[in-house]
mmCIF file of C-alpha atoms and ligand atoms in Angstrom:
data_model
loop_
_atom_site.group_PDB
_atom_site.id
_atom_site.type_symbol
_atom_site.label_atom_id
_atom_site.label_comp_id
_atom_site.label_asym_id
_atom_site.label_seq_id
_atom_site.Cartn_x
_atom_site.Cartn_y
_atom_site.Cartn_z
ATOM 1 C CA UNK I 625 -64.610 -4.486 106.293
ATOM 2 C CA UNK I 626 -61.252 -6.418 106.236
ATOM 3 C CA UNK I 627 -58.730 -4.628 104.066
ATOM 4 C CA UNK I 628 -58.423 -7.622 101.579
ATOM 5 C CA UNK I 629 -62.059 -7.267 100.836
ATOM 6 C CA UNK I 630 -61.973 -3.499 100.519
ATOM 7 C CA UNK I 631 -58.787 -4.073 98.098
ATOM 8 C CA UNK I 632 -60.612 -6.933 96.188
ATOM 9 C CA UNK I 633 -63.609 -4.466 95.420
ATOM 10 C CA UNK I 634 -61.067 -1.829 94.394
ATOM 11 C CA UNK I 635 -59.566 -4.279 91.856
ATOM 12 C CA UNK I 636 -62.707 -5.342 90.381
ATOM 13 C CA UNK I 637 -63.926 -2.138 89.631
ATOM 14 C CA UNK I 638 -60.450 -1.543 87.621
ATOM 15 C CA UNK I 639 -60.567 -3.392 84.298
ATOM 16 C CA UNK I 640 -57.643 -5.219 83.437
ATOM 17 C CA UNK I 641 -59.075 -7.681 80.696
ATOM 18 C CA UNK I 642 -56.489 -9.549 78.597
ATOM 19 C CA UNK I 643 -57.167 -8.836 74.935
ATOM 20 C CA UNK I 644 -56.269 -12.484 74.128
ATOM 21 C CA UNK I 645 -54.678 -11.514 70.865
ATOM 22 C CA UNK I 646 -57.791 -9.469 69.737
ATOM 23 C CA UNK I 647 -57.926 -5.743 68.805
ATOM 24 C CA UNK I 648 -57.324 -3.614 72.046
ATOM 25 C CA UNK I 649 -60.195 -1.824 73.530
ATOM 26 C CA UNK I 650 -58.490 1.145 75.454
ATOM 27 C CA UNK I 651 -61.472 1.283 78.106
ATOM 28 C CA UNK I 652 -60.926 -1.904 79.440
ATOM 29 C CA UNK I 653 -57.982 -3.926 78.012
ATOM 30 C CA UNK I 654 -54.573 -4.193 79.505
ATOM 31 C CA UNK I 655 -53.274 -4.151 83.086
ATOM 32 C CA UNK I 656 -52.335 -0.543 83.674
ATOM 33 C CA UNK I 657 -55.357 0.615 85.778
ATOM 34 C CA UNK I 658 -54.507 -2.094 88.144
ATOM 35 C CA UNK I 659 -50.736 -1.700 87.931
ATOM 36 C CA UNK I 660 -51.107 2.085 88.739
ATOM 37 C CA UNK I 661 -53.553 0.932 91.839
ATOM 38 C CA UNK I 662 -50.796 -1.443 93.253
ATOM 39 C CA UNK I 663 -47.834 1.103 92.763
ATOM 40 C CA UNK I 664 -49.826 3.774 94.522
ATOM 41 C CA UNK I 665 -50.362 1.138 97.489
ATOM 42 C CA UNK I 666 -46.786 0.186 97.463
ATOM 43 C CA UNK I 667 -45.527 3.776 97.313
ATOM 44 C CA UNK I 668 -47.727 4.618 100.497
ATOM 45 C CA UNK I 669 -46.262 1.561 102.160
ATOM 46 C CA UNK I 670 -42.725 2.925 101.588
ATOM 47 C CA UNK I 671 -41.214 -0.118 100.446
ATOM 48 C CA UNK I 672 -38.551 -0.549 97.478
ATOM 49 C CA UNK I 673 -40.402 -1.271 94.291
ATOM 50 C CA UNK I 674 -39.949 -1.567 90.615
ATOM 51 C CA UNK I 675 -42.277 -1.153 87.656
ATOM 52 C CA UNK I 676 -41.029 -2.937 84.703
ATOM 53 C CA UNK I 677 -42.664 -2.662 81.291
ATOM 54 C CA UNK I 678 -43.279 -5.995 79.674
ATOM 55 C CA UNK I 679 -45.051 -4.454 76.550
ATOM 56 C CA UNK I 680 -46.789 -1.096 76.127
ATOM 57 C CA UNK I 681 -49.592 -0.789 78.700
ATOM 58 C CA UNK I 682 -48.463 -3.940 80.426
ATOM 59 C CA UNK I 683 -46.013 -3.671 83.383
ATOM 60 C CA UNK I 684 -44.832 -6.253 86.006
ATOM 61 C CA UNK I 685 -44.670 -4.617 89.376
ATOM 62 C CA UNK I 686 -42.143 -5.937 92.034
ATOM 63 C CA UNK I 687 -41.624 -4.993 95.606
ATOM 64 C CA UNK I 688 -39.379 -6.138 98.346
ATOM 65 C CA UNK I 689 -39.502 -6.837 102.138
ATOM 66 C CA UNK I 690 -36.190 -7.492 103.883
ATOM 67 C CA UNK I 691 -36.753 -9.546 106.969
ATOM 68 C CA UNK I 692 -34.842 -8.599 110.164
ATOM 69 C CA UNK I 693 -32.866 -11.756 109.923
ATOM 70 C CA UNK I 694 -33.485 -14.492 107.367
ATOM 71 C CA UNK I 695 -31.718 -16.064 104.441
ATOM 72 C CA UNK I 696 -34.762 -17.433 102.819
ATOM 73 C CA UNK I 697 -36.599 -15.358 99.872
ATOM 74 C CA UNK I 698 -40.004 -16.275 98.957
ATOM 75 C CA UNK I 699 -41.606 -14.996 95.795
ATOM 76 C CA UNK I 700 -45.345 -14.261 95.838
ATOM 77 C CA UNK I 701 -46.659 -14.072 92.408
ATOM 78 C CA UNK I 702 -50.322 -13.119 91.271
ATOM 79 C CA UNK I 703 -51.382 -11.966 87.890
ATOM 80 C CA UNK I 704 -53.059 -8.704 87.369
ATOM 81 C CA UNK I 705 -54.959 -9.431 84.078
ATOM 82 C CA UNK I 706 -58.386 -11.405 83.889
ATOM 83 C CA UNK I 707 -60.011 -13.013 80.875
ATOM 84 C CA UNK I 708 -62.543 -10.948 78.510
ATOM 85 C CA UNK I 709 -66.036 -10.281 80.008
ATOM 86 C CA UNK I 710 -68.346 -10.559 76.658
ATOM 87 C CA UNK I 711 -70.069 -13.718 78.104
ATOM 88 C CA UNK I 712 -70.641 -12.349 81.524
ATOM 89 C CA UNK I 713 -74.296 -11.791 82.711
ATOM 90 C CA UNK I 714 -73.506 -9.460 85.553
ATOM 91 C CA UNK I 715 -71.876 -6.076 85.363
ATOM 92 C CA UNK I 716 -68.124 -7.014 85.232
ATOM 93 C CA UNK I 717 -66.428 -3.981 86.950
ATOM 94 C CA UNK I 718 -69.156 -3.208 89.590
ATOM 95 C CA UNK I 719 -68.259 -5.260 92.526
ATOM 96 C CA UNK I 720 -71.524 -6.636 94.176
ATOM 97 C CA UNK I 721 -71.759 -8.317 97.508
ATOM 98 C CA UNK I 722 -74.613 -10.694 98.233
ATOM 99 C CA UNK I 723 -75.008 -13.780 100.587
ATOM 100 C CA UNK I 724 -71.350 -13.551 101.535
ATOM 101 C CA UNK I 725 -70.114 -13.591 98.265
ATOM 102 C CA UNK I 726 -68.250 -10.915 96.048
ATOM 103 C CA UNK I 727 -69.440 -10.918 92.298
ATOM 104 C CA UNK I 728 -67.361 -9.446 89.299
ATOM 105 C CA UNK I 729 -64.705 -10.283 86.699
ATOM 106 C CA UNK I 730 -61.759 -11.340 88.260
ATOM 107 C CA UNK I 731 -63.303 -11.827 91.880
ATOM 108 C CA UNK I 732 -61.940 -15.604 91.739
ATOM 109 C CA UNK I 733 -59.391 -15.600 89.275
ATOM 110 C CA UNK I 734 -57.376 -14.003 90.707
ATOM 111 C CA UNK I 735 -57.848 -10.651 92.234
ATOM 112 C CA UNK I 736 -58.727 -12.258 95.337
ATOM 113 C CA UNK I 737 -55.277 -13.714 95.392
ATOM 114 C CA UNK I 738 -53.812 -10.494 94.535
ATOM 115 C CA UNK I 739 -55.766 -8.815 97.379
ATOM 116 C CA UNK I 740 -54.898 -11.681 99.792
ATOM 117 C CA UNK I 741 -51.169 -11.513 98.866
ATOM 118 C CA UNK I 742 -50.747 -7.647 99.033
ATOM 119 C CA UNK I 743 -52.525 -7.167 102.281
ATOM 120 C CA UNK I 744 -50.391 -9.801 104.027
ATOM 121 C CA UNK I 745 -47.100 -8.182 102.385
ATOM 122 C CA UNK I 746 -48.397 -4.771 103.742
ATOM 123 C CA UNK I 747 -48.836 -6.155 107.249
ATOM 124 C CA UNK I 748 -45.473 -8.061 107.173
ATOM 125 C CA UNK I 749 -43.865 -4.711 106.073
ATOM 126 C CA UNK I 750 -45.587 -2.702 108.915
ATOM 127 C CA UNK I 751 -44.996 -5.225 111.537
ATOM 128 C CA UNK I 752 -41.626 -6.762 110.716
ATOM 129 C CA UNK I 753 -41.914 -10.024 112.716
ATOM 130 C CA UNK I 754 -38.737 -11.137 114.141
ATOM 131 C CA UNK I 755 -39.066 -14.799 112.482
ATOM 132 C CA UNK I 756 -40.273 -13.559 108.943
ATOM 133 C CA UNK I 757 -38.637 -14.271 105.815
ATOM 134 C CA UNK I 758 -37.542 -12.155 102.907
ATOM 135 C CA UNK I 759 -40.426 -11.559 100.344
ATOM 136 C CA UNK I 760 -40.300 -10.746 96.688
ATOM 137 C CA UNK I 761 -43.832 -9.669 95.986
ATOM 138 C CA UNK I 762 -44.726 -9.829 91.987
ATOM 139 C CA UNK I 763 -47.635 -8.751 90.349
ATOM 140 C CA UNK I 764 -47.411 -9.963 86.639
ATOM 141 C CA UNK I 765 -49.141 -9.309 83.354
ATOM 142 C CA UNK I 766 -50.597 -11.475 80.629
ATOM 143 C CA UNK I 767 -50.878 -14.828 82.611
ATOM 144 C CA UNK I 768 -54.238 -15.528 80.873
ATOM 145 C CA UNK I 769 -52.810 -15.533 77.156
ATOM 146 C CA UNK I 770 -48.958 -15.889 76.699
ATOM 147 C CA UNK I 771 -47.420 -15.327 79.902
ATOM 148 C CA UNK I 772 -44.935 -13.002 78.908
ATOM 149 C CA UNK I 773 -45.208 -11.361 82.376
ATOM 150 C CA UNK I 774 -43.888 -14.284 84.192
ATOM 151 C CA UNK I 775 -41.314 -14.821 81.422
ATOM 152 C CA UNK I 776 -39.989 -11.419 81.893
ATOM 153 C CA UNK I 777 -39.575 -12.004 85.622
ATOM 154 C CA UNK I 778 -35.897 -13.351 86.131
ATOM 155 C CA UNK I 779 -36.381 -15.149 89.535
ATOM 156 C CA UNK I 780 -32.879 -16.168 89.620
ATOM 157 C CA UNK I 781 -31.630 -12.592 89.278
ATOM 158 C CA UNK I 782 -33.989 -11.748 92.383
ATOM 159 C CA UNK I 783 -32.475 -14.901 94.173
ATOM 160 C CA UNK I 784 -35.589 -16.407 95.443
ATOM 161 C CA UNK I 785 -35.719 -20.118 97.025
ATOM 162 C CA UNK I 786 -39.445 -20.753 96.867
ATOM 163 C CA UNK I 787 -42.333 -19.334 94.635
ATOM 164 C CA UNK I 788 -45.901 -19.280 95.780
ATOM 165 C CA UNK I 789 -48.452 -18.634 93.078
ATOM 166 C CA UNK I 790 -51.805 -17.383 93.703
ATOM 167 C CA UNK I 791 -54.658 -19.163 91.934
ATOM 168 C CA UNK I 792 -57.946 -20.521 92.960
ATOM 169 C CA UNK I 793 -57.165 -23.973 94.688
ATOM 170 C CA UNK I 794 -59.662 -23.727 97.447
ATOM 171 C CA UNK I 795 -56.870 -23.439 99.897
ATOM 172 C CA UNK I 796 -55.303 -26.592 98.649
ATOM 173 C CA UNK I 797 -51.754 -26.708 98.619
ATOM 174 C CA UNK I 798 -51.012 -27.551 95.016
ATOM 175 C CA UNK I 799 -47.838 -29.108 94.321
ATOM 176 C CA UNK I 800 -48.466 -30.333 90.587
ATOM 177 C CA UNK I 801 -50.502 -29.343 87.602
ATOM 178 C CA UNK I 802 -50.762 -29.813 83.913
ATOM 179 C CA UNK I 803 -49.010 -27.880 81.268
ATOM 180 C CA UNK I 804 -50.175 -26.935 77.723
ATOM 181 C CA UNK I 805 -48.820 -26.326 74.210
ATOM 182 C CA UNK I 806 -51.103 -24.708 71.713
ATOM 183 C CA UNK I 807 -50.357 -24.506 67.970
ATOM 184 C CA UNK I 808 -52.167 -24.347 64.597
ATOM 185 C CA UNK I 809 -52.064 -26.946 61.721
ATOM 186 C CA UNK I 810 -52.738 -25.345 58.346
ATOM 187 C CA UNK I 811 -53.900 -27.649 55.386
ATOM 188 C CA UNK I 812 -53.454 -26.343 51.883
ATOM 189 C CA UNK I 813 -55.193 -27.189 48.821
ATOM 190 C CA UNK I 814 -56.059 -25.682 45.206
ATOM 191 C CA UNK I 815 -58.973 -23.387 44.719
ATOM 192 C CA UNK I 816 -61.508 -23.590 41.829
ATOM 193 C CA UNK I 817 -65.125 -23.035 41.051
ATOM 194 C CA UNK I 818 -67.211 -25.264 42.849
ATOM 195 C CA UNK I 819 -69.127 -26.643 39.822
ATOM 196 C CA UNK I 820 -66.155 -28.333 38.663
ATOM 197 C CA UNK I 821 -64.394 -29.650 42.274
ATOM 198 C CA UNK I 822 -62.467 -32.281 40.320
ATOM 199 C CA UNK I 823 -60.408 -29.539 38.910
ATOM 200 C CA UNK I 824 -59.383 -28.099 42.468
ATOM 201 C CA UNK I 825 -58.080 -29.786 45.802
ATOM 202 C CA UNK I 826 -60.286 -29.338 48.727
ATOM 203 C CA UNK I 827 -58.136 -28.243 51.892
ATOM 204 C CA UNK I 828 -61.170 -28.790 54.172
ATOM 205 C CA UNK I 829 -61.596 -32.359 53.120
ATOM 206 C CA UNK I 830 -57.859 -32.598 53.702
ATOM 207 C CA UNK I 831 -58.213 -31.052 57.027
ATOM 208 C CA UNK I 832 -61.256 -33.452 57.851
ATOM 209 C CA UNK I 833 -58.682 -36.534 57.488
ATOM 210 C CA UNK I 834 -56.459 -34.774 59.631
ATOM 211 C CA UNK I 835 -59.044 -34.253 62.402
ATOM 212 C CA UNK I 836 -60.222 -37.650 62.354
ATOM 213 C CA UNK I 837 -56.768 -38.952 63.086
ATOM 214 C CA UNK I 838 -56.196 -36.392 65.876
ATOM 215 C CA UNK I 839 -59.485 -37.751 67.449
ATOM 216 C CA UNK I 840 -57.728 -41.170 67.539
ATOM 217 C CA UNK I 841 -54.299 -39.693 68.651
ATOM 218 C CA UNK I 842 -56.406 -38.169 71.578
ATOM 219 C CA UNK I 843 -57.978 -41.348 72.421
ATOM 220 C CA UNK I 844 -54.594 -43.104 72.781
ATOM 221 C CA UNK I 845 -53.443 -40.197 74.942
ATOM 222 C CA UNK I 846 -56.317 -40.606 77.205
ATOM 223 C CA UNK I 847 -55.559 -44.394 77.601
ATOM 224 C CA UNK I 848 -51.930 -43.573 78.278
ATOM 225 C CA UNK I 849 -49.860 -44.035 81.603
ATOM 226 C CA UNK I 850 -51.538 -41.280 83.760
ATOM 227 C CA UNK I 851 -49.762 -39.043 86.544
ATOM 228 C CA UNK I 852 -50.432 -40.090 89.916
ATOM 229 C CA UNK I 853 -52.147 -36.629 90.804
ATOM 230 C CA UNK I 854 -53.335 -35.482 87.268
ATOM 231 C CA UNK I 855 -54.386 -38.330 85.412
ATOM 232 C CA UNK I 856 -53.469 -38.696 81.352
ATOM 233 C CA UNK I 857 -52.441 -36.112 79.050
ATOM 234 C CA UNK I 858 -55.169 -34.859 76.736
ATOM 235 C CA UNK I 859 -55.611 -33.302 73.224
ATOM 236 C CA UNK I 860 -58.314 -31.197 72.002
ATOM 237 C CA UNK I 861 -58.938 -29.206 68.813
ATOM 238 C CA UNK I 862 -60.939 -26.010 69.665
ATOM 239 C CA UNK I 863 -61.123 -24.093 66.615
ATOM 240 C CA UNK I 864 -61.377 -24.301 62.757
ATOM 241 C CA UNK I 865 -61.260 -21.751 60.109
ATOM 242 C CA UNK I 866 -61.229 -22.280 56.178
ATOM 243 C CA UNK I 867 -62.693 -21.445 52.900
ATOM 244 C CA UNK I 868 -63.961 -18.225 51.435
ATOM 245 C CA UNK I 869 -67.210 -18.885 50.067
ATOM 246 C CA UNK I 870 -69.590 -21.889 49.477
ATOM 247 C CA UNK I 871 -68.935 -21.864 45.624
ATOM 248 C CA UNK I 872 -65.344 -22.011 45.726
ATOM 249 C CA UNK I 873 -63.267 -25.077 46.388
ATOM 250 C CA UNK I 874 -61.275 -24.097 49.469
ATOM 251 C CA UNK I 875 -57.410 -23.678 49.168
ATOM 252 C CA UNK I 876 -56.776 -23.333 52.868
ATOM 253 C CA UNK I 877 -58.033 -24.593 56.356
ATOM 254 C CA UNK I 878 -56.552 -24.172 59.688
ATOM 255 C CA UNK I 879 -57.306 -25.737 63.126
ATOM 256 C CA UNK I 880 -56.062 -24.664 66.771
ATOM 257 C CA UNK I 881 -55.007 -27.509 68.872
ATOM 258 C CA UNK I 882 -54.620 -27.677 72.660
ATOM 259 C CA UNK I 883 -52.399 -30.374 74.059
ATOM 260 C CA UNK I 884 -52.336 -30.661 77.946
ATOM 261 C CA UNK I 885 -48.998 -32.036 79.206
ATOM 262 C CA UNK I 886 -48.247 -34.040 82.331
ATOM 263 C CA UNK I 887 -45.041 -33.640 84.331
ATOM 264 C CA UNK I 888 -42.143 -35.300 82.396
ATOM 265 C CA UNK I 889 -43.486 -34.517 79.094
ATOM 266 C CA UNK I 890 -42.067 -31.787 76.920
ATOM 267 C CA UNK I 891 -43.696 -29.410 74.222
ATOM 268 C CA UNK I 892 -41.477 -30.818 71.677
ATOM 269 C CA UNK I 893 -42.031 -34.514 72.259
ATOM 270 C CA UNK I 894 -45.845 -33.692 72.371
ATOM 271 C CA UNK I 895 -45.853 -32.074 68.973
ATOM 272 C CA UNK I 896 -43.504 -34.538 67.479
ATOM 273 C CA UNK I 897 -45.861 -37.299 68.624
ATOM 274 C CA UNK I 898 -48.718 -35.754 66.701
ATOM 275 C CA UNK I 899 -46.552 -35.064 63.508
ATOM 276 C CA UNK I 900 -45.337 -38.765 63.369
ATOM 277 C CA UNK I 901 -48.943 -40.090 64.034
ATOM 278 C CA UNK I 902 -50.017 -37.896 61.014
ATOM 279 C CA UNK I 903 -46.987 -38.865 59.020
ATOM 280 C CA UNK I 904 -47.721 -42.556 59.703
ATOM 281 C CA UNK I 905 -51.461 -42.519 58.934
ATOM 282 C CA UNK I 906 -51.942 -39.823 56.207
ATOM 283 C CA UNK I 907 -51.118 -40.307 52.548
ATOM 284 C CA UNK I 908 -47.906 -38.850 51.582
ATOM 285 C CA UNK I 909 -49.577 -36.288 49.430
ATOM 286 C CA UNK I 910 -51.934 -35.225 52.301
ATOM 287 C CA UNK I 911 -48.809 -35.081 54.794
ATOM 288 C CA UNK I 912 -47.025 -32.699 52.302
ATOM 289 C CA UNK I 913 -49.861 -30.567 52.136
ATOM 290 C CA UNK I 914 -50.113 -29.572 56.071
ATOM 291 C CA UNK I 915 -47.777 -27.421 57.975
ATOM 292 C CA UNK I 916 -47.381 -27.063 61.681
ATOM 293 C CA UNK I 917 -47.307 -23.434 63.094
ATOM 294 C CA UNK I 918 -45.063 -22.256 65.738
ATOM 295 C CA UNK I 919 -46.886 -22.784 69.330
ATOM 296 C CA UNK I 920 -47.986 -19.481 70.878
ATOM 297 C CA UNK I 921 -48.514 -21.115 74.357
ATOM 298 C CA UNK I 922 -45.614 -23.601 75.563
ATOM 299 C CA UNK I 923 -46.379 -23.787 79.352
ATOM 300 C CA UNK I 924 -44.653 -26.753 80.992
ATOM 301 C CA UNK I 925 -46.344 -28.913 83.715
ATOM 302 C CA UNK I 926 -45.475 -28.364 87.270
ATOM 303 C CA UNK I 927 -43.909 -31.726 88.595
ATOM 304 C CA UNK I 928 -44.844 -32.629 92.148
ATOM 305 C CA UNK I 929 -41.210 -32.938 93.279
ATOM 306 C CA UNK I 930 -40.526 -29.059 92.776
ATOM 307 C CA UNK I 931 -40.991 -27.922 96.316
ATOM 308 C CA UNK I 932 -40.777 -31.259 98.483
ATOM 309 C CA UNK I 933 -38.074 -29.843 100.624
ATOM 310 C CA UNK I 934 -40.524 -26.862 101.878
ATOM 311 C CA UNK I 935 -43.832 -28.776 102.055
ATOM 312 C CA UNK I 936 -43.900 -29.184 105.753
ATOM 313 C CA UNK I 937 -42.934 -25.657 106.404
ATOM 314 C CA UNK I 938 -45.740 -24.623 104.092
ATOM 315 C CA UNK I 939 -48.401 -26.982 105.395
ATOM 316 C CA UNK I 940 -47.529 -25.444 108.870
ATOM 317 C CA UNK I 941 -47.268 -21.874 107.929
ATOM 318 C CA UNK I 942 -50.507 -22.091 105.776
ATOM 319 C CA UNK I 943 -52.544 -23.823 108.520
ATOM 320 C CA UNK I 944 -56.250 -23.013 109.033
ATOM 321 C CA UNK I 945 -57.604 -21.145 112.142
ATOM 322 C CA UNK I 946 -59.121 -24.470 113.129
ATOM 323 C CA UNK I 947 -55.528 -26.149 113.136
ATOM 324 C CA UNK I 948 -56.090 -28.128 109.808
ATOM 325 C CA UNK I 949 -53.164 -28.133 107.554
ATOM 326 C CA UNK I 950 -54.037 -27.336 103.947
ATOM 327 C CA UNK I 951 -54.327 -30.762 101.804
ATOM 328 C CA UNK I 952 -51.690 -31.270 99.204
ATOM 329 C CA UNK I 953 -53.023 -31.864 95.628
ATOM 330 C CA UNK I 954 -52.758 -31.324 91.910
ATOM 331 C CA UNK I 955 -54.930 -29.381 89.474
ATOM 332 C CA UNK I 956 -55.471 -30.019 85.623
ATOM 333 C CA UNK I 957 -55.226 -26.308 84.800
ATOM 334 C CA UNK I 958 -51.814 -24.395 84.039
ATOM 335 C CA UNK I 959 -50.315 -21.486 86.042
ATOM 336 C CA UNK I 960 -47.023 -19.444 86.209
ATOM 337 C CA UNK I 961 -45.793 -21.951 88.754
ATOM 338 C CA UNK I 962 -44.873 -24.272 85.740
ATOM 339 C CA UNK I 963 -42.561 -22.000 83.910
ATOM 340 C CA UNK I 964 -41.050 -20.743 86.850
ATOM 341 C CA UNK I 965 -40.274 -24.228 88.363
ATOM 342 C CA UNK I 966 -38.715 -25.054 84.752
ATOM 343 C CA UNK I 967 -36.373 -22.180 85.284
ATOM 344 C CA UNK I 968 -35.248 -23.936 88.659
ATOM 345 C CA UNK I 969 -37.302 -22.256 91.182
ATOM 346 C CA UNK I 970 -39.449 -24.549 93.521
ATOM 347 C CA UNK I 971 -42.959 -23.555 93.391
ATOM 348 C CA UNK I 972 -46.485 -24.401 94.672
ATOM 349 C CA UNK I 973 -49.859 -22.912 93.981
ATOM 350 C CA UNK I 974 -52.282 -21.687 96.684
ATOM 351 C CA UNK I 975 -55.158 -19.313 97.068
ATOM 352 C CA UNK I 976 -58.632 -18.707 97.758
ATOM 353 C CA UNK I 977 -61.600 -19.630 95.421
ATOM 354 C CA UNK I 978 -62.673 -22.550 93.222
ATOM 355 C CA UNK I 979 -61.609 -22.680 89.550
ATOM 356 C CA UNK I 980 -65.214 -23.736 88.937
ATOM 357 C CA UNK I 981 -66.166 -20.140 89.340
ATOM 358 C CA UNK I 982 -63.015 -18.758 87.422
ATOM 359 C CA UNK I 983 -63.815 -17.278 83.781
ATOM 360 C CA UNK I 984 -67.602 -17.822 84.349
ATOM 361 C CA UNK I 985 -70.670 -15.610 83.408
ATOM 362 C CA UNK I 986 -71.184 -14.628 87.132
ATOM 363 C CA UNK I 987 -67.910 -14.913 88.593
ATOM 364 C CA UNK I 988 -67.700 -14.863 92.455
ATOM 365 C CA UNK I 989 -65.784 -15.565 95.490
ATOM 366 C CA UNK I 990 -66.690 -16.440 99.035
ATOM 367 C CA UNK I 991 -65.618 -13.489 100.971
ATOM 368 C CA UNK I 992 -64.324 -15.269 104.060
ATOM 369 C CA UNK I 993 -61.903 -17.312 102.097
ATOM 370 C CA UNK I 994 -60.359 -14.073 100.813
ATOM 371 C CA UNK I 995 -59.927 -13.013 104.429
ATOM 372 C CA UNK I 996 -58.736 -16.484 105.387
ATOM 373 C CA UNK I 997 -55.953 -16.461 102.649
ATOM 374 C CA UNK I 998 -54.587 -13.177 103.630
ATOM 375 C CA UNK I 999 -54.436 -14.248 107.176
ATOM 376 C CA UNK I 1000 -52.763 -17.638 106.237
ATOM 377 C CA UNK I 1001 -50.123 -15.805 103.890
ATOM 378 C CA UNK I 1002 -49.130 -13.232 106.693
ATOM 379 C CA UNK I 1003 -48.988 -16.379 109.175
ATOM 380 C CA UNK I 1004 -46.537 -18.359 106.874
ATOM 381 C CA UNK I 1005 -44.293 -15.193 106.164
ATOM 382 C CA UNK I 1006 -44.341 -14.067 109.558
ATOM 383 C CA UNK I 1007 -43.336 -17.396 111.176
ATOM 384 C CA UNK I 1008 -41.103 -18.803 108.269
ATOM 385 C CA UNK I 1009 -38.054 -19.057 110.505
ATOM 386 C CA UNK I 1010 -39.830 -20.699 113.320
ATOM 387 C CA UNK I 1011 -42.275 -22.954 111.447
HETATM 388 ZN ZN1 ZN R 1332 -55.751 -17.251 87.128
#
């Protein structure tokens, strides 16, 4: 079995579920089991590495490869965490092979990318090819929720010239993706006995008026000028909470909003546009009784111009065994490449698997793609100075 597949099986069996803001179950949550495993691999490899605590039980792991002669340093970035497993209908942490696929949580997103990058990195360190580039390998935490891992990674201090983020892109060279901002809107009112509702002020009704306006705003966004690769921006309300009991007029109601940004849009401008729309359309009394929470996700989009100067080299380096260059494209989901690019590091996204299988009840990956990705990453890094 190829070492990338052996590694993937090991990684699936080590739970690294992101608690996503919920209570922590020490048996499966947080990334430390995976971090211990990766650290062990790096120690055996004999490279310089650093384990940096981001929060308790959650450490980024960095490792360096110094090439024989190269000025370029490429950051390889893959996240250690997975989404939760409650909705799965297969054993999440028991890798199973069937029909050329490997099943289990993280098999697609993104332990396959971790395995492909790690095994390419190991081969690079062992073989030290003459035309290789310098590499900073980064295994980050908390990608699936608040991106604290990639935020803690100060790429500028590590002098990288280009970043490659592993996510399931079906081996497309992704140069552009949407960003996201998520925040709450709270509506307040006045509670009273439900038999005399005229004495109260119903916060759920108020939120109903807000919701219908947000629906209109979302329609306007869908019809706005689209990004060439990514289409128009979007807005979706995904959660609502309110009221204590059916016999009490509710004094509070809150919703959670997911606003997807296209390149060129800022978090602040997107939120301001929502605020302005509500201010214009709601009664002054309603507008006074709603409040915007601080966003807990503010992930910039990745603009297609970020890594233009490196695209030809990337396409040549990541060429398929049959001689086909990876197609260039965009994806609607966000990745750590957005925040890294915003901090000035040119970035692309590349990896095995299809996002359609990520986060699913029976998550799987085509095993041949994992091997292919590992070999293509190695080819890219080994020939960078000649590509
Ligand atoms: Zn991912």
